[in-house]
Coordinates of N, CA and C in Angstrom, one line a residue:
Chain A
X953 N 0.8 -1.2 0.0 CA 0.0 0.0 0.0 C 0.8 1.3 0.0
X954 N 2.2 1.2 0.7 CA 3.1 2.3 0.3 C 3.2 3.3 -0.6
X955 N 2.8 4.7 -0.8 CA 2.9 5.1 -2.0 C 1.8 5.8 -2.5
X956 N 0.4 5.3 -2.3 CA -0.7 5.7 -2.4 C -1.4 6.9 -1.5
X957 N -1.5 7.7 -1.2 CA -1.9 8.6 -0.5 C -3.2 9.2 -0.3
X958 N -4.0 8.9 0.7 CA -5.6 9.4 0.5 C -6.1 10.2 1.8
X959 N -6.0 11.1 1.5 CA -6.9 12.3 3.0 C -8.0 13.0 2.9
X960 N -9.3 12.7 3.9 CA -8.6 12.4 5.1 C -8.8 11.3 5.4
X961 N -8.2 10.7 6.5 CA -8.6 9.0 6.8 C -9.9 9.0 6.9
X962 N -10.2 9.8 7.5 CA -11.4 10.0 8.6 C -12.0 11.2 8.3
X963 N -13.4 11.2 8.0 CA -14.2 12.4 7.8 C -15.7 12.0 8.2
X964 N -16.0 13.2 9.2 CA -17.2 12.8 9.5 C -18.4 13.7 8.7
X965 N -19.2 13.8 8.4 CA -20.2 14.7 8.2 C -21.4 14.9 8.0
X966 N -22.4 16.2 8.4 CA -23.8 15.5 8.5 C -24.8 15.9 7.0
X967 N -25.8 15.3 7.1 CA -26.4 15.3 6.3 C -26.9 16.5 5.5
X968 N -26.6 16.7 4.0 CA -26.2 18.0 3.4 C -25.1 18.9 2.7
X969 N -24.1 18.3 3.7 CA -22.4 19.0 3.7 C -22.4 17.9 2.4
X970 N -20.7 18.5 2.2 CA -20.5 18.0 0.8 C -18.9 17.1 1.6
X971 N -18.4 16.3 1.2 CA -17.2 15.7 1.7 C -16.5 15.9 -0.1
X972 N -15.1 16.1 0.3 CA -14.0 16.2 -0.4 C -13.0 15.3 0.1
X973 N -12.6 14.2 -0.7 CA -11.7 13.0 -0.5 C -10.9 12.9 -1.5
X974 N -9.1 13.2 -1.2 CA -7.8 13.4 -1.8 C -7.4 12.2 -1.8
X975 N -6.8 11.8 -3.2 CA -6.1 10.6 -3.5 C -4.8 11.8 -4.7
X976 N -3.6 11.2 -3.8 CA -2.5 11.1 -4.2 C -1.8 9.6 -4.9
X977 N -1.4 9.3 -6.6 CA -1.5 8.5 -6.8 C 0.2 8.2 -6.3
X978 N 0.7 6.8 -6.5 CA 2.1 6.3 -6.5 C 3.2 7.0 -7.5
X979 N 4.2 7.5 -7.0 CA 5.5 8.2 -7.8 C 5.2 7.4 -9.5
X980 N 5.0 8.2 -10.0 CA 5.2 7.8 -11.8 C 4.2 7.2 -12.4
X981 N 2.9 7.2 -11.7 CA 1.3 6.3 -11.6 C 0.5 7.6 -12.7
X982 N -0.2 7.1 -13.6 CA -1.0 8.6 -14.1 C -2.4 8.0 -14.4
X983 N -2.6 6.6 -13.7 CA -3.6 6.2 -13.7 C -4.6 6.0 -12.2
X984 N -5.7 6.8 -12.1 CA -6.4 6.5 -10.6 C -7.6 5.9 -10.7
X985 N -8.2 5.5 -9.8 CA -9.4 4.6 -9.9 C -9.8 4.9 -8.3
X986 N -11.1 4.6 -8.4 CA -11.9 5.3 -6.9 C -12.7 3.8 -6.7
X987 N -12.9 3.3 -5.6 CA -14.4 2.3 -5.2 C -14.3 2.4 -4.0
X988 N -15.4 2.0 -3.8 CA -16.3 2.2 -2.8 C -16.3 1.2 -2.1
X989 N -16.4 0.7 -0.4 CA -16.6 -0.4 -0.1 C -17.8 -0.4 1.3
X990 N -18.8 -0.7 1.0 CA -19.9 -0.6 1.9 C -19.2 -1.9 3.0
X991 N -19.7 -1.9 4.3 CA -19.5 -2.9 5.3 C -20.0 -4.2 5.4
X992 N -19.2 -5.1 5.3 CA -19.1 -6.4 4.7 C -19.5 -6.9 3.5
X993 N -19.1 -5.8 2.2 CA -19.5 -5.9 0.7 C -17.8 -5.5 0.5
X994 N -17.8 -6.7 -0.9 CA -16.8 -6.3 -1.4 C -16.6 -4.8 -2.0
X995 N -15.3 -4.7 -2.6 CA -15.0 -3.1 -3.1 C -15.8 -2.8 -4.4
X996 N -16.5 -1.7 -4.7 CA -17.0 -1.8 -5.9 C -16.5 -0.5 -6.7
X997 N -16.2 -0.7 -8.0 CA -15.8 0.4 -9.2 C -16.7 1.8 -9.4
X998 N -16.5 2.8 -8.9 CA -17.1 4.2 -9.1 C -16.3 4.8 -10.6
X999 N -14.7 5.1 -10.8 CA -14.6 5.7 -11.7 C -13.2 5.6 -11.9
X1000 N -12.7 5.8 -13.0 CA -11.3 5.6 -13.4 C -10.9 7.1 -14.7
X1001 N -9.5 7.5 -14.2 CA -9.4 8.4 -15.0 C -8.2 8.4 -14.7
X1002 N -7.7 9.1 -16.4 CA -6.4 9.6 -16.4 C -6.1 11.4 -15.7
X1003 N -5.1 11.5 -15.9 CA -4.7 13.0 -16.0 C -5.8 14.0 -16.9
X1004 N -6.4 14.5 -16.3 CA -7.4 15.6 -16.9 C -8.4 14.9 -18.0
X1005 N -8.7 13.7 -17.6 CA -9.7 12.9 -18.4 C -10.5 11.9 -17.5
X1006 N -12.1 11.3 -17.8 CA -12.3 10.4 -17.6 C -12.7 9.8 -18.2
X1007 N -12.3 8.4 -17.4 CA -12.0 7.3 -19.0 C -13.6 6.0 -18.3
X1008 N -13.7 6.1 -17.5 CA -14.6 5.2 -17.0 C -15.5 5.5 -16.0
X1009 N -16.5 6.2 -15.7 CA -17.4 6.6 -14.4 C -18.6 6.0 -14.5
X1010 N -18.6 4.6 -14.9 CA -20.2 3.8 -15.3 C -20.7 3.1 -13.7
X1011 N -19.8 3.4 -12.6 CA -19.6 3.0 -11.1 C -20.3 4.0 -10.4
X1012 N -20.3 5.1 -11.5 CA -20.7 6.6 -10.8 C -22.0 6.8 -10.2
X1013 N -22.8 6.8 -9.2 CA -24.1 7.8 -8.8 C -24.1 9.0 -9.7
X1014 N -25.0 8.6 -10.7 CA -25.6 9.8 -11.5 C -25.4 11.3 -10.6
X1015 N -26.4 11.5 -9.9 CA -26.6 12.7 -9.1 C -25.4 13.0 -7.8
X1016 N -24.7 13.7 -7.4 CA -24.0 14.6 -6.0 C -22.9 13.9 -6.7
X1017 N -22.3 13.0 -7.0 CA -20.9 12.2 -7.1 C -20.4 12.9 -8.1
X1018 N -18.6 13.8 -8.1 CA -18.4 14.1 -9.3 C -16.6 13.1 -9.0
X1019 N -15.7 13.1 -9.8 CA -14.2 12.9 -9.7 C -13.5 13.6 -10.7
X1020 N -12.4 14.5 -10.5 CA -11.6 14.7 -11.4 C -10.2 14.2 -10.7
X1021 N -9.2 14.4 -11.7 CA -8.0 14.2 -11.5 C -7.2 15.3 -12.4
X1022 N -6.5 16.6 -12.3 CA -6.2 17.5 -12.4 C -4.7 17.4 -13.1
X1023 N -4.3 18.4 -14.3 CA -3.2 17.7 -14.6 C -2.2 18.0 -13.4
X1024 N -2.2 19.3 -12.2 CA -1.2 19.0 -11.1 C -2.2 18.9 -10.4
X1025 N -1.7 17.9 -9.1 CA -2.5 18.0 -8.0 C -2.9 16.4 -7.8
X1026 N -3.8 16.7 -6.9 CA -4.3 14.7 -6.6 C -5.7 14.6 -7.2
X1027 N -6.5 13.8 -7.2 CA -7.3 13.5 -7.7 C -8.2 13.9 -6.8
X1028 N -9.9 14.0 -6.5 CA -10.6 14.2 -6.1 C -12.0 14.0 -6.2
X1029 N -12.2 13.5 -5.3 CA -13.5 12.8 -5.1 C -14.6 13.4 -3.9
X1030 N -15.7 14.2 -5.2 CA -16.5 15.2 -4.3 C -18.0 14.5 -4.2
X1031 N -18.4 14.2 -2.9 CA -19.9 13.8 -2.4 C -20.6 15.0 -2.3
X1032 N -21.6 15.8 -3.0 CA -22.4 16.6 -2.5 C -23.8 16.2 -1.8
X1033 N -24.1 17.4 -1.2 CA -25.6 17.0 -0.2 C -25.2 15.6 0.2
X1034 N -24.6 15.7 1.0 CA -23.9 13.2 1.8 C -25.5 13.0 1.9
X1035 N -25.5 11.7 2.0 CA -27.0 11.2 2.7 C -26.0 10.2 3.7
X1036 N -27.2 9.9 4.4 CA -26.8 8.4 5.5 C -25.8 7.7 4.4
X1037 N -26.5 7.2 3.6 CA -26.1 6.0 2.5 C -24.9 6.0 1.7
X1038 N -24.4 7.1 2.0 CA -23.3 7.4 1.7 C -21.8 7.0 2.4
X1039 N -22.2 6.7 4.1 CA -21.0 6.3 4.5 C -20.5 4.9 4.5
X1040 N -19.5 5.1 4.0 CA -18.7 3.9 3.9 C -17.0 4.4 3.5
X1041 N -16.3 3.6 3.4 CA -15.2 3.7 2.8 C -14.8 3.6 1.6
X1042 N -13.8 4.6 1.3 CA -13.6 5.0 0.0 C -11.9 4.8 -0.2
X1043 N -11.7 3.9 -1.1 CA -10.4 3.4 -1.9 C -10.3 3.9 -3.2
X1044 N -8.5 4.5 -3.0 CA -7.8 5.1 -4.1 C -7.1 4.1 -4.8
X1045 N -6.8 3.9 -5.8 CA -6.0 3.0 -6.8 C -5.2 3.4 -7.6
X1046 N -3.9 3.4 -7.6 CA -3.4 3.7 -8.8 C -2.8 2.9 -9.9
X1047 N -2.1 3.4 -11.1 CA -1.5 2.4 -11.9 C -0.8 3.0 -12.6
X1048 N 0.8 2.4 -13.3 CA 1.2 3.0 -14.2 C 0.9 2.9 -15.4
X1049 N 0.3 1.9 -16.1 CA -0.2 1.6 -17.5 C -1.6 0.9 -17.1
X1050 N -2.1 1.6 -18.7 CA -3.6 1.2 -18.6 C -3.5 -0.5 -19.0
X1051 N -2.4 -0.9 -19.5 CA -2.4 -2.5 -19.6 C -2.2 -3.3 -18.5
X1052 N -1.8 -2.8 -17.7 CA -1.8 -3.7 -16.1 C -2.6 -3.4 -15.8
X1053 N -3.8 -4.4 -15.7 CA -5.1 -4.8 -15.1 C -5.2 -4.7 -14.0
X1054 N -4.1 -5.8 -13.5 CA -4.3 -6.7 -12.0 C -3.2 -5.5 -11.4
X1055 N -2.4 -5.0 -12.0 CA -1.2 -4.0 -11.1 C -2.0 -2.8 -10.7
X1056 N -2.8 -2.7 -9.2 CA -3.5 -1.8 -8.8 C -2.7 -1.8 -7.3
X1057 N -2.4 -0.9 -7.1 CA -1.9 -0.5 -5.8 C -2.5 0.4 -4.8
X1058 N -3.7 0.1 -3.9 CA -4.6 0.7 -3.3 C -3.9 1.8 -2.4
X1059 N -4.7 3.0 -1.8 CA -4.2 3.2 -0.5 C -5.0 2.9 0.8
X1060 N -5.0 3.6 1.8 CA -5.6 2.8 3.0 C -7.0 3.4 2.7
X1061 N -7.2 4.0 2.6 CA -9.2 4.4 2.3 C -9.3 5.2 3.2
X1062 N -10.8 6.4 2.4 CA -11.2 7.6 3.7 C -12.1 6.8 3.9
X1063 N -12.6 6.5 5.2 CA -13.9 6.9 5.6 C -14.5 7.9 6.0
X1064 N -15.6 7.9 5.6 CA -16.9 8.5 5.5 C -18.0 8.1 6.5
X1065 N -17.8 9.1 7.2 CA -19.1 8.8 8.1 C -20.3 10.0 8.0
X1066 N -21.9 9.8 7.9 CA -22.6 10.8 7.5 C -23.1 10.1 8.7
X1067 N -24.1 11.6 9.5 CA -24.5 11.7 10.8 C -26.3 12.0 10.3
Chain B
X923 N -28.1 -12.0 -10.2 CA -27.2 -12.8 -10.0 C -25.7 -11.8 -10.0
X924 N -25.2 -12.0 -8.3 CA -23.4 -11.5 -9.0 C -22.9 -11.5 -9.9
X925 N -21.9 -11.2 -10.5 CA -20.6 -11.0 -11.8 C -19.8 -12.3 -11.2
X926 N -19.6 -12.1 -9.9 CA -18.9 -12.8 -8.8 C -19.3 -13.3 -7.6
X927 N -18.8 -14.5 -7.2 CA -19.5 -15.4 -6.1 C -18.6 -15.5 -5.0
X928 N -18.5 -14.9 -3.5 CA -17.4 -15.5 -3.2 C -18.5 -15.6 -1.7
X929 N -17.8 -16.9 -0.6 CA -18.3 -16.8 0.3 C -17.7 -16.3 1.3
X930 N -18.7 -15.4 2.5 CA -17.8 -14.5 3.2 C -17.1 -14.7 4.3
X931 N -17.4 -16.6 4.6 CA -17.0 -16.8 5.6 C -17.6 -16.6 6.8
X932 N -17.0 -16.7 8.2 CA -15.4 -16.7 8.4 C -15.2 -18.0 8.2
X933 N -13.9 -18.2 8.3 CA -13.0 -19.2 7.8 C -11.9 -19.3 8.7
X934 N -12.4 -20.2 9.7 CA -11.5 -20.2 11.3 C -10.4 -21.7 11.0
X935 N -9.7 -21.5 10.9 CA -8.2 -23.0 10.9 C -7.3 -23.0 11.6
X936 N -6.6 -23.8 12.2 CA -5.7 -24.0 13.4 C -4.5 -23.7 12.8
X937 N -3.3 -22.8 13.4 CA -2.2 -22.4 12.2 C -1.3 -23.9 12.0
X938 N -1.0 -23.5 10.7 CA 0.1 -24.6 9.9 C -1.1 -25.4 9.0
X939 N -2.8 -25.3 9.1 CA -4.0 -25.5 8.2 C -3.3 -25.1 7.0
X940 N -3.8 -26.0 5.8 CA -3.8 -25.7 3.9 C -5.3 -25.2 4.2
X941 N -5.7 -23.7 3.9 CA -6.6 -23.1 3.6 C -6.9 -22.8 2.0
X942 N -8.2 -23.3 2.0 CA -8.1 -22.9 0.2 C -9.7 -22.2 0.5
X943 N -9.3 -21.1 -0.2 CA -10.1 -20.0 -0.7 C -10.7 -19.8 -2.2
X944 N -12.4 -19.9 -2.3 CA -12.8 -19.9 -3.5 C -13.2 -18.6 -4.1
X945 N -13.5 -18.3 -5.4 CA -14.5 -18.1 -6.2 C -14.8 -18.3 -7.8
X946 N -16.3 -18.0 -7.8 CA -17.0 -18.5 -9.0 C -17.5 -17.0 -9.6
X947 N -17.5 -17.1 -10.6 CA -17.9 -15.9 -11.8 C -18.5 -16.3 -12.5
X948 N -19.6 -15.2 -13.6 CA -20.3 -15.8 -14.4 C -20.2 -15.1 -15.6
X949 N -19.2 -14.1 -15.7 CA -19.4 -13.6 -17.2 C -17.9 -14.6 -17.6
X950 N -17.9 -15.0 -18.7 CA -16.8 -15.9 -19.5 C -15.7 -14.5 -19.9
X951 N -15.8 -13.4 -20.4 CA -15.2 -12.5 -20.5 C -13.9 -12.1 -20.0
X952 N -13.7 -12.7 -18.6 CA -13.0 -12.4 -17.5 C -11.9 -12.7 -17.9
X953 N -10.6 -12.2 -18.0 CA -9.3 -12.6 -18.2 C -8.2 -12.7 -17.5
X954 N -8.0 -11.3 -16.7 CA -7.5 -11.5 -15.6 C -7.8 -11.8 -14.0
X955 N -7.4 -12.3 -13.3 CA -7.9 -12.6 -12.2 C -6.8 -12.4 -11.5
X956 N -7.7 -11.9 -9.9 CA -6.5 -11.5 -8.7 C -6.7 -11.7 -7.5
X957 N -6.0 -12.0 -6.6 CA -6.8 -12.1 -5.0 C -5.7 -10.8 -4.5
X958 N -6.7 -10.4 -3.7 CA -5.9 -9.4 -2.7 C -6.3 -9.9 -1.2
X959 N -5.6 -9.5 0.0 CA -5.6 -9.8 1.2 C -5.8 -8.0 1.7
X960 N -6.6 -8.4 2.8 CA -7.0 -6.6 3.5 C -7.5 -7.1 4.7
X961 N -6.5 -6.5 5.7 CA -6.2 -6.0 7.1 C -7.6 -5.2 7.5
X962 N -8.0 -5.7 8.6 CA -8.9 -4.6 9.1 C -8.6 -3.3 9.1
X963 N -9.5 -2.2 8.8 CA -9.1 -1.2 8.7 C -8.3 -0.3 7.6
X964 N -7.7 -1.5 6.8 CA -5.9 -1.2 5.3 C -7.5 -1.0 4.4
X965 N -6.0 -0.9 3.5 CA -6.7 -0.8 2.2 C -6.2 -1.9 1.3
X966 N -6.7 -2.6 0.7 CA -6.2 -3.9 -0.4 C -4.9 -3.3 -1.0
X967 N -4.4 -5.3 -0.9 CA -3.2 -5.2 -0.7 C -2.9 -6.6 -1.9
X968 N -2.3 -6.3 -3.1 CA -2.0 -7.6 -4.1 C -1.6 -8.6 -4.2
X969 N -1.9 -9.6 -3.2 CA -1.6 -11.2 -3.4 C -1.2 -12.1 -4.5
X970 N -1.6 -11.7 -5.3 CA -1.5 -13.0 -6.8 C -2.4 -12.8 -7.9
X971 N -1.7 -12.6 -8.7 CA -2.1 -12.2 -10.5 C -1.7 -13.1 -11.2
X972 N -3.0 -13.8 -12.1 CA -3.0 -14.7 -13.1 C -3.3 -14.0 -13.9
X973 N -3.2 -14.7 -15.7 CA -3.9 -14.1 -16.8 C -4.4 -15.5 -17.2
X974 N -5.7 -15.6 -17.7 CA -6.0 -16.8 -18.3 C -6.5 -18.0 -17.2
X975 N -6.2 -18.8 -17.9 CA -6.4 -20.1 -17.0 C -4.9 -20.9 -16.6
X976 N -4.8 -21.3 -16.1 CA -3.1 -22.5 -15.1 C -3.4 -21.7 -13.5
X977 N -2.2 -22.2 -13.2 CA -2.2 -22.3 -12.0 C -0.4 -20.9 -12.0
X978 N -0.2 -20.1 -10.4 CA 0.9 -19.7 -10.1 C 1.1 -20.0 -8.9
X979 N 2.4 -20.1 -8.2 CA 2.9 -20.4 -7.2 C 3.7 -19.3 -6.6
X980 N 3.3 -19.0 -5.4 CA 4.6 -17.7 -4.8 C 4.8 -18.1 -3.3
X981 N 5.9 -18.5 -2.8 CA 6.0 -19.1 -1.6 C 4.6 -19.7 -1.4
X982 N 3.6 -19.8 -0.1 CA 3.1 -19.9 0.6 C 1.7 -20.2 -0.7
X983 N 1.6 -19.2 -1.1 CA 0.3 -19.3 -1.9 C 0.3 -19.8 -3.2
X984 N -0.8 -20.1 -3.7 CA -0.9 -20.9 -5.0 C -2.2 -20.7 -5.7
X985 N -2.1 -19.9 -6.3 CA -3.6 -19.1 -7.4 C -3.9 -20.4 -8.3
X986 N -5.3 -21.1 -8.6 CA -5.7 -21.7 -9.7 C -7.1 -21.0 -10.7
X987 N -6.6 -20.7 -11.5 CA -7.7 -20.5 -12.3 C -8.2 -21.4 -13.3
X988 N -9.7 -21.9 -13.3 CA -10.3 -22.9 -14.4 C -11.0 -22.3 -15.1
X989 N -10.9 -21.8 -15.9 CA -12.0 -21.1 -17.1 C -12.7 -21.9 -17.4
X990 N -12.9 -22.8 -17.9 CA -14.2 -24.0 -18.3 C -14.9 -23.8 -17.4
X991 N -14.6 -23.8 -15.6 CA -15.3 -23.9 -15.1 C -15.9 -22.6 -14.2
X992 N -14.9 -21.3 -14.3 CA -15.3 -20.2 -14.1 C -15.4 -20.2 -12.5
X993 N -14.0 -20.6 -12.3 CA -14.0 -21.1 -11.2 C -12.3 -20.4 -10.6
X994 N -12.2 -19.9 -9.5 CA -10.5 -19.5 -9.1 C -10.6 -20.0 -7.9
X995 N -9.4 -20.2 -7.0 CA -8.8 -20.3 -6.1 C -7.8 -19.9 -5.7
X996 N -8.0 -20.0 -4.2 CA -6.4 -19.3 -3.5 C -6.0 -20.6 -2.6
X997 N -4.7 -20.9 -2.7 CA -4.2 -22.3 -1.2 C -3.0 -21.5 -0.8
X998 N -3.7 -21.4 0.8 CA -2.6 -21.0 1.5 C -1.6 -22.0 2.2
X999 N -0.8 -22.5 1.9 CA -0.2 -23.6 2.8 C 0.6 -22.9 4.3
X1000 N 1.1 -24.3 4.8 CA 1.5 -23.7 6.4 C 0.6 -21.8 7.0
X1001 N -0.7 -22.1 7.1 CA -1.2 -20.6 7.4 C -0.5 -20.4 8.9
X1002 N -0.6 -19.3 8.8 CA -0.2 -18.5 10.2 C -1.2 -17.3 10.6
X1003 N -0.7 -17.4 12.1 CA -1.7 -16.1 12.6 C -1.6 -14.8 11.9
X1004 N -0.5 -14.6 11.4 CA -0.4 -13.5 10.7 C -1.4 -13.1 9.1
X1005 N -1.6 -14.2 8.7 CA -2.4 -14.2 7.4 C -4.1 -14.0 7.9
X1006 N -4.3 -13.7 8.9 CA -6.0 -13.9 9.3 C -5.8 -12.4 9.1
X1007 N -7.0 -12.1 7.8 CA -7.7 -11.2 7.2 C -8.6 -11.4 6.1
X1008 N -8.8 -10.4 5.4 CA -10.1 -10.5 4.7 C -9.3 -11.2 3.3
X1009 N -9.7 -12.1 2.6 CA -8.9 -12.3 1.2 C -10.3 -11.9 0.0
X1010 N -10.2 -10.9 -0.7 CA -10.7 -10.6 -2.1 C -10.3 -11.3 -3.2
X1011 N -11.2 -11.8 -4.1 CA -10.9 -11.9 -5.6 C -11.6 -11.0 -6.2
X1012 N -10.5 -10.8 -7.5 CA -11.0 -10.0 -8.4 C -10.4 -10.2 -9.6
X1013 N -11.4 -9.7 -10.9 CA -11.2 -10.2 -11.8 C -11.8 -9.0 -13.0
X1014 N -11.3 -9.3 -14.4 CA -11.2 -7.8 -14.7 C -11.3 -8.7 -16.3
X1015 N -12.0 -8.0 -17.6 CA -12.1 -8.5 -18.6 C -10.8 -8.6 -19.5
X1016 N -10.5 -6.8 -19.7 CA -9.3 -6.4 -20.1 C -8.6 -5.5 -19.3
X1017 N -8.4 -4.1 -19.7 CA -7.7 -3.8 -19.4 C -8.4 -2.5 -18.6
X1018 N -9.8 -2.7 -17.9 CA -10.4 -2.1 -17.2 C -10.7 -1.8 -16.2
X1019 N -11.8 -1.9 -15.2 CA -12.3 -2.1 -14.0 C -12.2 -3.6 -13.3
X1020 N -11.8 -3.6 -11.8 CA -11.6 -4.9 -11.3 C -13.4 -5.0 -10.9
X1021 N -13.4 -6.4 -11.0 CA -15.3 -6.3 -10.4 C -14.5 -7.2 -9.4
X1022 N -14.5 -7.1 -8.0 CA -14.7 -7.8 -7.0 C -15.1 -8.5 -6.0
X1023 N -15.2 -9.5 -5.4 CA -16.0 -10.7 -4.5 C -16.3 -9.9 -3.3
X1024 N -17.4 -10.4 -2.4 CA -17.4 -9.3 -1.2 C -16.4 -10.0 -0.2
X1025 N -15.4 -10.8 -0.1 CA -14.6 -11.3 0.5 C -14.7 -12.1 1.6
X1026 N -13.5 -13.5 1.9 CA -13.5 -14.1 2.9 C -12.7 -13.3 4.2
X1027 N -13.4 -13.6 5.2 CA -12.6 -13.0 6.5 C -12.2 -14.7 7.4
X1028 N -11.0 -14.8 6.6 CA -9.9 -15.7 7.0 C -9.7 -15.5 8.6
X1029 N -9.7 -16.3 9.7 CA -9.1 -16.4 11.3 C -8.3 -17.7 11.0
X1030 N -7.0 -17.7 11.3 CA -6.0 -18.6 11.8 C -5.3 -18.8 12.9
X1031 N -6.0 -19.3 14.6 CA -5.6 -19.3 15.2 C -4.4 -20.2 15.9
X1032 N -3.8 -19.9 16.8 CA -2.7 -20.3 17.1 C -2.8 -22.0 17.3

């Protein structure tokens, strides 16, 4: 998991507020990927994108969910108006090539807690 | 019906137990396949990458994948306390999105 960077670990927030979750990908990575993992459900696929592009958001909640990834800076993953149903934990991924599949290198995940 | 099947367990074995860890899929599509291991609390962590169908070996663990039968495995030989965590499979067509199992929560106690 070394390498991956995601802040904040921990965010709480009540119903309405918007949560902002930072993913810093691995040194020389220009590939990120976001999922979601509800409590005792596996991880599930929200969105994947390059550098100032997205390439895959079919994981995405239509409505409040946006992600970009910025050509400097970290990626970002914005919840507006949170509901309850929204908390759970949230995993960064990165990669160096869009051909390594399986070469995904997570970081430790924000949680999200909505009040 | 899931993409992917996995059972969540728990999966309690006395250490130095051969633990084998399944799952089943249903789209034939699937080409790559992976297990990760996650720590309470961590974030997934990359155990073993196949392409296709055969089998790999890395110390301790041993990935099988059967495509005919749409079928993978994990064998963990000599388990230890240290290996009791959650084990994921996941599996990915090309060169896309991993679709993941909701995972086993592996206990190996002393």
């Amino acid at each position: 998991n070394a390498g991956v960077m995601q802040n904040p670990r921990h965010l709480v927030r009540r119903r309405g507020q918007e949560a902002r979750l930072r993913c810093s990908p691995m040194k020389g990575h220009s590939h990120v990927y976001w999922y979601r993992q509800l409590p005792e459900e596996g991880l599930k696929f929200m969105v994947y994108l390059q550098k100032e592009n997205i390439i895959d958001e079919s994981g995405m909640p239509k409505e409040r969910f946006s992600a970009e990834f910025p050509k400097e800076g970290p990626s970002i993953l914005r919840i507006q108006q949170v509901v309850r149903g929204d908390s759970a934990a949230y995993f960064c991924a990165s990669s160096s090539q869009r051909d390594e599949a399986g070469e995904l290198f997570f970081g430790e995940g924000s949680r999200l807690t909505v009040l | 019906q899931k993409e992917v099947e996995q059972d969540p367990g728990p999966l309690s074995v006395p250490e130095g137990a051969i633990v084998s860890l399944n799952c089943t899929y249903s789209n034939s599509a699937f080409q790559y396949f992976m297990w990760y291991r996650q720590y309470s609390r961590k974030g997934p962590e990359l155990l073993m990458y196949t392409y296709s169908s055969g089998n790999k070996e890395d110390g301790r663990f041993t990935a099988q994948v059967d495509k005919s039968s749409k079928y993978i495995s994990l064998f963990i030989r000599d388990s230890q306390p240290s290996d009791s965590a959650t084990y994921l499979c996941a599996m990915s067509r090309n060169t896309d999105k991993l679709i993941f199992g909701t995972g086993t929560r592996l206990q190996v106690f002393p």
